[in-house]
mmCIF file of C-alpha atoms in Angstrom:
data_model
loop_
_atom_site.group_PDB
_atom_site.id
_atom_site.type_symbol
_atom_site.label_atom_id
_atom_site.label_comp_id
_atom_site.label_asym_id
_atom_site.label_seq_id
_atom_site.Cartn_x
_atom_site.Cartn_y
_atom_site.Cartn_z
ATOM 1 C CA MET A 1 47.674 -24.497 -22.774
ATOM 2 C CA THR A 2 44.331 -23.253 -24.079
ATOM 3 C CA GLY A 3 41.702 -25.104 -26.031
ATOM 4 C CA SER A 4 44.016 -28.021 -26.761
ATOM 5 C CA GLY A 5 41.718 -30.641 -25.304
ATOM 6 C CA ALA A 6 44.713 -32.016 -23.420
ATOM 7 C CA THR A 7 44.018 -34.527 -20.726
ATOM 8 C CA GLY A 8 45.709 -35.229 -17.441
ATOM 9 C CA PRO A 9 46.245 -38.515 -15.604
ATOM 10 C CA ALA A 10 43.854 -41.323 -16.541
ATOM 11 C CA GLY A 11 42.440 -39.230 -19.387
ATOM 12 C CA ALA A 12 40.903 -36.610 -17.081
ATOM 13 C CA ARG A 13 40.452 -33.133 -18.572
ATOM 14 C CA GLY A 14 41.350 -29.931 -16.816
ATOM 15 C CA VAL A 15 43.639 -28.992 -13.952
ATOM 16 C CA PRO A 16 45.204 -32.110 -12.407
ATOM 17 C CA GLY A 17 43.862 -32.722 -8.911
ATOM 18 C CA LEU A 18 41.052 -30.168 -9.173
ATOM 19 C CA VAL A 19 38.119 -31.533 -7.161
ATOM 20 C CA ARG A 20 35.713 -28.680 -6.307
ATOM 21 C CA LEU A 21 35.027 -24.976 -5.996
ATOM 22 C CA ASP A 22 36.668 -23.711 -2.808
ATOM 23 C CA HIS A 23 35.258 -20.198 -2.365
ATOM 24 C CA VAL A 24 33.819 -17.155 -4.107
ATOM 25 C CA GLY A 25 35.510 -13.833 -3.418
ATOM 26 C CA PHE A 26 34.080 -10.358 -3.937
ATOM 27 C CA THR A 27 34.760 -6.787 -2.842
ATOM 28 C CA VAL A 28 32.303 -4.525 -1.033
ATOM 29 C CA PRO A 29 32.450 -0.826 -0.124
ATOM 30 C CA ASP A 30 31.607 -1.337 3.574
ATOM 31 C CA LEU A 31 32.584 -4.685 5.071
ATOM 32 C CA GLU A 32 30.555 -4.382 8.278
ATOM 33 C CA ALA A 33 27.380 -3.346 6.424
ATOM 34 C CA ALA A 34 27.934 -6.273 4.041
ATOM 35 C CA ARG A 35 28.439 -8.607 6.998
ATOM 36 C CA ALA A 36 25.116 -7.556 8.500
ATOM 37 C CA TRP A 37 23.317 -8.098 5.163
ATOM 38 C CA LEU A 38 24.997 -11.448 4.466
ATOM 39 C CA GLU A 39 24.135 -12.732 7.949
ATOM 40 C CA GLU A 40 20.639 -11.256 8.305
ATOM 41 C CA VAL A 41 19.336 -11.574 4.739
ATOM 42 C CA LEU A 42 21.183 -14.564 3.279
ATOM 43 C CA GLY A 43 21.743 -16.377 6.563
ATOM 44 C CA CYS A 44 25.522 -16.645 6.206
ATOM 45 C CA GLU A 45 27.630 -17.839 9.109
ATOM 46 C CA TYR A 46 30.602 -15.572 9.890
ATOM 47 C CA LEU A 47 33.810 -17.613 10.191
ATOM 48 C CA TYR A 48 36.839 -15.336 10.648
ATOM 49 C CA SER A 49 38.664 -12.196 9.465
ATOM 50 C CA LEU A 50 42.076 -11.298 8.092
ATOM 51 C CA GLY A 51 43.841 -8.011 7.429
ATOM 52 C CA PRO A 52 44.789 -5.342 6.975
ATOM 53 C CA PHE A 53 47.161 -6.380 4.204
ATOM 54 C CA GLU A 54 49.434 -4.361 1.963
ATOM 55 C CA ARG A 55 52.717 -4.957 0.190
ATOM 56 C CA ASP A 56 54.906 -2.910 -2.069
ATOM 57 C CA GLY A 57 53.194 -1.923 -5.299
ATOM 58 C CA ALA A 58 54.866 -4.514 -7.518
ATOM 59 C CA TRP A 59 53.620 -7.392 -5.348
ATOM 60 C CA MET A 60 50.037 -6.077 -5.309
ATOM 61 C CA VAL A 61 50.005 -5.743 -9.104
ATOM 62 C CA GLU A 62 51.679 -9.091 -9.782
ATOM 63 C CA HIS A 63 49.753 -11.226 -7.297
ATOM 64 C CA LEU A 64 46.353 -9.534 -7.047
ATOM 65 C CA GLY A 65 46.056 -7.439 -10.212
ATOM 66 C CA VAL A 66 45.183 -4.298 -8.260
ATOM 67 C CA ASP A 67 46.576 -0.751 -8.252
ATOM 68 C CA PRO A 68 50.080 -0.633 -6.728
ATOM 69 C CA GLY A 69 48.752 1.689 -4.018
ATOM 70 C CA ALA A 70 45.873 -0.611 -3.031
ATOM 71 C CA ARG A 71 45.460 -1.797 0.531
ATOM 72 C CA MET A 72 43.174 -4.649 1.563
ATOM 73 C CA GLU A 73 41.645 -3.126 4.672
ATOM 74 C CA ARG A 74 40.075 -6.337 5.949
ATOM 75 C CA LEU A 75 38.309 -9.441 4.745
ATOM 76 C CA HIS A 76 35.727 -11.739 6.272
ATOM 77 C CA PHE A 77 35.012 -15.372 5.485
ATOM 78 C CA PHE A 78 31.418 -16.663 5.601
ATOM 79 C CA ARG A 79 29.794 -20.062 5.118
ATOM 80 C CA LEU A 80 26.383 -20.368 3.477
ATOM 81 C CA GLY A 81 24.212 -23.461 3.542
ATOM 82 C CA GLY A 82 26.976 -25.602 4.997
ATOM 83 C CA GLN A 83 28.876 -25.479 1.695
ATOM 84 C CA VAL A 84 29.587 -22.174 -0.021
ATOM 85 C CA ILE A 85 32.389 -20.027 1.339
ATOM 86 C CA PHE A 86 32.332 -16.297 0.585
ATOM 87 C CA GLU A 87 35.601 -14.364 0.945
ATOM 88 C CA VAL A 88 34.482 -10.735 1.239
ATOM 89 C CA PHE A 89 37.035 -7.937 0.869
ATOM 90 C CA GLN A 90 37.119 -4.236 1.614
ATOM 91 C CA TYR A 91 39.887 -2.423 -0.266
ATOM 92 C CA ALA A 92 41.175 1.130 -0.299
ATOM 93 C CA ALA A 93 42.656 1.862 -3.724
ATOM 94 C CA PRO A 94 43.407 5.069 -5.624
ATOM 95 C CA ASP A 95 41.705 3.828 -8.802
ATOM 96 C CA GLN A 96 38.821 1.917 -7.217
ATOM 97 C CA ARG A 97 35.620 1.792 -9.276
ATOM 98 C CA GLN A 98 32.430 2.149 -7.252
ATOM 99 C CA GLU A 99 29.951 0.817 -9.817
ATOM 100 C CA PRO A 100 29.639 -2.975 -10.078
ATOM 101 C CA PRO A 101 29.744 -4.501 -13.572
ATOM 102 C CA ARG A 102 26.480 -5.397 -15.272
ATOM 103 C CA ASN A 103 25.994 -9.000 -16.370
ATOM 104 C CA SER A 104 26.553 -7.829 -19.956
ATOM 105 C CA ASP A 105 29.945 -6.282 -19.093
ATOM 106 C CA VAL A 106 33.164 -8.248 -19.417
ATOM 107 C CA GLY A 107 33.737 -9.582 -15.911
ATOM 108 C CA GLY A 108 30.026 -9.315 -15.144
ATOM 109 C CA HIS A 109 28.868 -12.008 -12.768
ATOM 110 C CA HIS A 110 26.246 -13.140 -10.292
ATOM 111 C CA VAL A 111 26.023 -15.684 -7.482
ATOM 112 C CA ALA A 112 23.155 -18.165 -7.804
ATOM 113 C CA LEU A 113 21.594 -19.633 -4.664
ATOM 114 C CA TYR A 114 19.248 -22.634 -4.666
ATOM 115 C CA VAL A 115 15.979 -22.351 -2.701
ATOM 116 C CA GLU A 116 13.315 -24.980 -2.112
ATOM 117 C CA ASP A 117 10.326 -22.603 -2.384
ATOM 118 C CA MET A 118 10.819 -19.720 -4.833
ATOM 119 C CA ASP A 119 7.668 -17.796 -3.911
ATOM 120 C CA GLN A 120 8.377 -17.950 -0.192
ATOM 121 C CA ALA A 121 11.999 -16.843 -0.707
ATOM 122 C CA VAL A 122 11.025 -13.922 -2.966
ATOM 123 C CA ALA A 123 8.367 -12.737 -0.509
ATOM 124 C CA TRP A 124 10.891 -12.949 2.330
ATOM 125 C CA LEU A 125 13.409 -10.811 0.424
ATOM 126 C CA GLN A 126 10.770 -8.245 -0.519
ATOM 127 C CA GLU A 127 9.569 -7.985 3.095
ATOM 128 C CA ARG A 128 13.121 -6.980 4.015
ATOM 129 C CA GLY A 129 13.343 -4.296 1.354
ATOM 130 C CA VAL A 130 15.698 -6.227 -0.952
ATOM 131 C CA GLU A 131 15.508 -5.161 -4.600
ATOM 132 C CA VAL A 132 14.105 -8.184 -6.442
ATOM 133 C CA MET A 133 14.525 -7.723 -10.199
ATOM 134 C CA GLY A 134 11.156 -8.601 -11.702
ATOM 135 C CA GLU A 135 9.092 -11.703 -11.179
ATOM 136 C CA PRO A 136 10.476 -15.264 -11.202
ATOM 137 C CA THR A 137 11.015 -16.576 -14.732
ATOM 138 C CA ARG A 138 10.244 -20.123 -15.872
ATOM 139 C CA SER A 139 13.051 -21.648 -17.913
ATOM 140 C CA SER A 140 12.559 -23.810 -20.993
ATOM 141 C CA GLY A 141 14.649 -26.227 -23.030
ATOM 142 C CA PRO A 142 17.245 -28.120 -21.004
ATOM 143 C CA SER A 143 16.492 -25.947 -17.945
ATOM 144 C CA GLU A 144 12.729 -26.584 -18.087
ATOM 145 C CA GLY A 145 11.474 -27.170 -14.554
ATOM 146 C CA GLN A 146 13.576 -24.322 -13.162
ATOM 147 C CA ARG A 147 12.441 -20.897 -11.988
ATOM 148 C CA TRP A 148 14.852 -18.051 -11.332
ATOM 149 C CA VAL A 149 14.971 -14.398 -10.319
ATOM 150 C CA TYR A 150 17.795 -11.929 -9.682
ATOM 151 C CA PHE A 151 18.122 -9.642 -6.673
ATOM 152 C CA ARG A 152 20.672 -7.037 -5.608
ATOM 153 C CA ALA A 153 22.766 -6.622 -2.525
ATOM 154 C CA PRO A 154 22.872 -3.074 -1.108
ATOM 155 C CA TRP A 155 26.244 -2.518 -2.839
ATOM 156 C CA GLY A 156 24.748 -3.436 -6.241
ATOM 157 C CA MET A 157 26.101 -6.964 -6.664
ATOM 158 C CA GLN A 158 23.657 -9.327 -8.334
ATOM 159 C CA PHE A 159 22.549 -12.564 -6.746
ATOM 160 C CA GLU A 160 20.079 -15.068 -8.179
ATOM 161 C CA LEU A 161 17.565 -17.413 -6.618
ATOM 162 C CA VAL A 162 17.003 -20.668 -8.521
ATOM 163 C CA SER A 163 14.628 -23.508 -7.796
ATOM 164 C CA TYR A 164 13.897 -26.774 -9.621
ATOM 165 C CA PRO A 165 12.326 -29.100 -7.048
ATOM 166 C CA GLY A 166 11.255 -31.583 -9.748
ATOM 167 C CA GLY A 167 14.626 -31.400 -11.497
ATOM 168 C CA LYS A 168 15.572 -29.827 -14.819
ATOM 169 C CA ALA A 169 14.672 -31.424 -18.149
ATOM 170 C CA PHE A 170 18.388 -31.928 -18.837
ATOM 171 C CA ASP A 171 18.772 -34.021 -15.686
ATOM 172 C CA ARG A 172 15.548 -35.951 -16.231
ATOM 173 C CA VAL A 173 16.843 -37.295 -19.570
ATOM 174 C CA GLY A 174 20.226 -38.376 -18.230
ATOM 175 C CA GLY A 175 22.183 -35.253 -17.316
ATOM 176 C CA THR A 176 24.733 -35.399 -20.147
ATOM 177 C CA ALA A 177 25.115 -33.519 -23.421
ATOM 178 C CA ALA A 178 24.791 -36.831 -25.299
ATOM 179 C CA ALA A 179 21.556 -37.729 -23.494
ATOM 180 C CA TRP A 180 20.091 -34.283 -24.221
ATOM 181 C CA ALA A 181 21.083 -34.528 -27.903
ATOM 182 C CA ALA A 182 19.437 -37.959 -28.119
ATOM 183 C CA HIS A 183 16.317 -36.531 -26.438
ATOM 184 C CA LEU A 184 16.142 -33.736 -29.040
ATOM 185 C CA ALA A 185 16.804 -36.153 -31.905
ATOM 186 C CA ALA A 186 13.890 -38.279 -30.710
ATOM 187 C CA GLY A 187 11.629 -35.233 -30.922
ATOM 188 C CA GLY A 188 11.486 -34.472 -27.208
ATOM 189 C CA GLY A 189 11.618 -30.934 -25.889
ATOM 190 C CA THR A 190 13.278 -27.960 -27.527
ATOM 191 C CA ALA A 191 16.798 -26.627 -27.595
ATOM 192 C CA SER A 192 15.730 -23.161 -26.386
ATOM 193 C CA GLY A 193 16.693 -22.027 -22.941
#
C-alpha cells in the first residue's frame, strides 16, 4: 500500500508496531581499516562480528538484492553515542562498485551526527586528516539555529556534523508543521531552508 494515507490501530500511520530506528548498515572496502577509523575518529564502540556468510545465488538475490555470486566476508556491529548502531559489511562480489554514490545520485545518502560544539568538532577532524567539505553552513528557515558540515570517511562515504544548541526555529515555534505554518502566516521567519 503506497500513498494511501491508511492508518493502523488507534489511527496511527505507518508500519504497525514500528517504534524506532534500529541500525544503519553500510558496506566498506576494508572492514578492519573502517573499524579503526570508526573507533578512533568517531569514537564508536565495537560490539561483535558475524560472518562469513554466503548462500546459493537465488537466496542472495531475493533476500539481499546482491549479485548471486556475492559473499559477505564479515560484518561488525558498533554503537555510537550510546544510541546509534552501525552494521558495517565487507562483501566480495563479482559486480561490486567501488565508487560510493553522491548525494545527488539515486540511493545517495549520508549519516548525520549531532555535536555540541561545531568548531571544536571540525578542528578535531581536521587535525586527524579527515576531509571536511567546506566550512560549516548556517541554516535558515525552519532549520535556523543549526550549523552543519559534511565530511568523508576514507572509503568516500559522507557523514555530516550538525549542531543546534539553542534549538531550531521549527522546534522553538512548536515543532509541528501546523505550528510552523501558523508562524509563517503571522509573518515570522521565512520558508527558506
